[in-house]
Amino acid sequence: MRYVRFLKPPRLVVDKGSKPQISCLITITSDLGDSFLPYDVELAAELLSLHQTEEIVVWRTVQWKAGMRSLPITFPLTKNLKAQKFRLRVGGEPKSTYDDYGKMSGEATCGVVSVWSQEFSPSEATAAAKLVDRCFNLMDGHVICISEETGESIARHLWDAGITLSCHISELLKGGSPLAEALLPTSRPNQLRILELGTGCGMVGMTLAHLIADTNVLLTDLPEAQEIVEHNISQTKLAKGSTLKFQTLDWDEDLPQDLRSSRSPLHLVVAADCTYNADSSPALVQTLKRLCNVSPQARVAIAMKMRHSSEEVFFDLMAGAEFIKLTTLEYPLPGDVEIGEETVFLHVYQYKPSI
């Protein structure tokens, strides 16, 4: 998948001798930002008025060309629009209020994730905040919008495996689906308890709490992720009887006291996009082992896109820590030209310590 990103968020530009205009600078990159889309693609750029309901007031088509690293976009600003508040959306499908993973995976479709700016006002002559939204259709009637930062911190960005897993979580609601059989207990408890490691912006855990009733979801990460996660939690509509919280958890330290109690065991521990840095894998595996010593029946689900061979050490460490792989599910990623150019793997484990 590729992501539209604001290199410069939308703002009012008034050059001497020229009419005022809204201006921004975008790029289209991979989730890590380490490569640019190498193909031509047509994008819809839409200025959304927030005067009453969110509606498109100015729009245009822009062309990303192979070899580009950035693309400026401008809109003329008429007098009647100066006092309004706006958001700017740039994406592949015109007039869309969300991205649909299924449609992005279709034939002859480029898998480009749209971006929505934060609110800004030309009358205040300030740029939009350095947060953007990504919105995804999870299933009929369920759309989730997640904010991420526009800066360089990869801890506060959305990544391929997290989005892919989130966009398939609705399969947990289908009894007998491969995902449900892999992740859920055979006998459904009254309250399902799930912990996410390395939550980043929180999309996977938030999707679980949004779609699955009677589920307690705890999102964990380092302190630098707390602000963006708590912002996203505040925007998340929860399923009936479900809860969603954040707690700091450092893999290099002992578990917090509340996670050491076996009176409220976990049923599922999930992590997405957490194995890209092989140096952190030993700490990740030790944290998984500590959690499963307290909750030995918990399933462990690790979603990952293999980026380099050094990530293979994770599997050796899991085997050495006495985790047994139960199954691996594969999800082809929307590609630059066709689906399946890359794959997200969901590896599911059970802790089976020797006696």
JSON list of C-alpha atoms in Angstrom, two decimals, residues 160-169 171-172 177-184 196 204 208 268-275 299-306 314-315 318 324-332 343-349:
[
{"chain": "A", "resi": 160, "resn": "ASP", "atom": "CA", "xyz": [0.45, -1.82, 6.61]},
{"chain": "A", "resi": 161, "resn": "ALA", "atom": "CA", "xyz": [-0.05, -4.80, 8.92]},
{"chain": "A", "resi": 162, "resn": "GLY", "atom": "CA", "xyz": [-2.11, -2.88, 11.46]},
{"chain": "A", "resi": 163, "resn": "ILE", "atom": "CA", "xyz": [-4.46, -1.51, 8.81]},
{"chain": "A", "resi": 164, "resn": "THR", "atom": "CA", "xyz": [-4.77, -4.90, 7.12]},
{"chain": "A", "resi": 165, "resn": "LEU", "atom": "CA", "xyz": [-5.58, -6.75, 10.34]},
{"chain": "A", "resi": 166, "resn": "SER", "atom": "CA", "xyz": [-8.05, -4.03, 11.38]},
{"chain": "A", "resi": 167, "resn": "CYS", "atom": "CA", "xyz": [-9.87, -4.23, 8.05]},
{"chain": "A", "resi": 168, "resn": "HIS", "atom": "CA", "xyz": [-10.36, -7.99, 8.53]},
{"chain": "A", "resi": 169, "resn": "ILE", "atom": "CA", "xyz": [-11.42, -7.96, 12.21]},
{"chain": "A", "resi": 171, "resn": "GLU", "atom": "CA", "xyz": [-14.45, -11.69, 10.33]},
{"chain": "A", "resi": 172, "resn": "LEU", "atom": "CA", "xyz": [-14.36, -12.36, 14.09]},
{"chain": "A", "resi": 177, "resn": "SER", "atom": "CA", "xyz": [-14.29, -18.07, 10.09]},
{"chain": "A", "resi": 178, "resn": "PRO", "atom": "CA", "xyz": [-10.54, -18.87, 10.01]},
{"chain": "A", "resi": 179, "resn": "LEU", "atom": "CA", "xyz": [-9.78, -15.68, 11.94]},
{"chain": "A", "resi": 180, "resn": "ALA", "atom": "CA", "xyz": [-12.39, -16.39, 14.63]},
{"chain": "A", "resi": 181, "resn": "GLU", "atom": "CA", "xyz": [-11.18, -19.97, 15.08]},
{"chain": "A", "resi": 182, "resn": "ALA", "atom": "CA", "xyz": [-7.57, -18.77, 15.30]},
{"chain": "A", "resi": 183, "resn": "LEU", "atom": "CA", "xyz": [-8.02, -15.97, 17.81]},
{"chain": "A", "resi": 184, "resn": "LEU", "atom": "CA", "xyz": [-11.10, -16.51, 19.95]},
{"chain": "A", "resi": 196, "resn": "GLU", "atom": "CA", "xyz": [-2.28, -4.93, 22.32]},
{"chain": "A", "resi": 204, "resn": "VAL", "atom": "CA", "xyz": [-6.07, -2.55, 15.87]},
{"chain": "A", "resi": 208, "resn": "LEU", "atom": "CA", "xyz": [-11.64, -4.60, 18.26]},
{"chain": "A", "resi": 268, "resn": "LEU", "atom": "CA", "xyz": [-5.76, -12.57, 23.40]},
{"chain": "A", "resi": 269, "resn": "VAL", "atom": "CA", "xyz": [-2.48, -10.66, 23.05]},
{"chain": "A", "resi": 270, "resn": "VAL", "atom": "CA", "xyz": [-2.03, -8.95, 19.71]},
{"chain": "A", "resi": 271, "resn": "ALA", "atom": "CA", "xyz": [0.77, -6.96, 18.09]},
{"chain": "A", "resi": 272, "resn": "ALA", "atom": "CA", "xyz": [1.04, -5.51, 14.58]},
{"chain": "A", "resi": 273, "resn": "ASP", "atom": "CA", "xyz": [4.12, -4.16, 12.84]},
{"chain": "A", "resi": 274, "resn": "CYS", "atom": "CA", "xyz": [6.30, -4.79, 15.89]},
{"chain": "A", "resi": 275, "resn": "THR", "atom": "CA", "xyz": [8.99, -7.09, 14.43]},
{"chain": "A", "resi": 299, "resn": "ARG", "atom": "CA", "xyz": [-3.67, -16.75, 22.15]},
{"chain": "A", "resi": 300, "resn": "VAL", "atom": "CA", "xyz": [-0.89, -14.57, 20.76]},
{"chain": "A", "resi": 301, "resn": "ALA", "atom": "CA", "xyz": [-1.42, -12.97, 17.34]},
{"chain": "A", "resi": 302, "resn": "ILE", "atom": "CA", "xyz": [1.46, -11.25, 15.56]},
{"chain": "A", "resi": 303, "resn": "ALA", "atom": "CA", "xyz": [0.67, -9.38, 12.32]},
{"chain": "A", "resi": 304, "resn": "MET", "atom": "CA", "xyz": [3.69, -8.53, 10.20]},
{"chain": "A", "resi": 305, "resn": "LYS", "atom": "CA", "xyz": [4.89, -7.68, 6.74]},
{"chain": "A", "resi": 306, "resn": "MET", "atom": "CA", "xyz": [8.34, -9.16, 6.21]},
{"chain": "A", "resi": 314, "resn": "PHE", "atom": "CA", "xyz": [11.60, -13.45, 15.90]},
{"chain": "A", "resi": 315, "resn": "PHE", "atom": "CA", "xyz": [10.43, -16.97, 14.97]},
{"chain": "A", "resi": 318, "resn": "MET", "atom": "CA", "xyz": [9.38, -17.61, 19.94]},
{"chain": "A", "resi": 324, "resn": "ILE", "atom": "CA", "xyz": [3.88, -23.21, 19.56]},
{"chain": "A", "resi": 325, "resn": "LYS", "atom": "CA", "xyz": [2.63, -21.81, 16.27]},
{"chain": "A", "resi": 326, "resn": "LEU", "atom": "CA", "xyz": [-1.00, -22.80, 15.76]},
{"chain": "A", "resi": 327, "resn": "THR", "atom": "CA", "xyz": [-1.62, -21.30, 12.33]},
{"chain": "A", "resi": 328, "resn": "THR", "atom": "CA", "xyz": [-0.60, -18.57, 9.90]},
{"chain": "A", "resi": 329, "resn": "LEU", "atom": "CA", "xyz": [-3.16, -16.53, 7.97]},
{"chain": "A", "resi": 330, "resn": "GLU", "atom": "CA", "xyz": [-2.17, -14.59, 4.85]},
{"chain": "A", "resi": 331, "resn": "TYR", "atom": "CA", "xyz": [-3.65, -11.30, 3.63]},
{"chain": "A", "resi": 332, "resn": "PRO", "atom": "CA", "xyz": [-2.47, -9.97, 0.25]},
{"chain": "A", "resi": 343, "resn": "THR", "atom": "CA", "xyz": [1.62, -9.92, 1.97]},
{"chain": "A", "resi": 344, "resn": "VAL", "atom": "CA", "xyz": [0.70, -9.41, 5.60]},
{"chain": "A", "resi": 345, "resn": "PHE", "atom": "CA", "xyz": [1.05, -12.57, 7.68]},
{"chain": "A", "resi": 346, "resn": "LEU", "atom": "CA", "xyz": [-0.83, -13.19, 10.91]},
{"chain": "A", "resi": 347, "resn": "HIS", "atom": "CA", "xyz": [1.07, -15.71, 13.03]},
{"chain": "A", "resi": 348, "resn": "VAL", "atom": "CA", "xyz": [-0.97, -17.21, 15.89]},
{"chain": "A", "resi": 349, "resn": "TYR", "atom": "CA", "xyz": [0.74, -18.85, 18.88]}
]
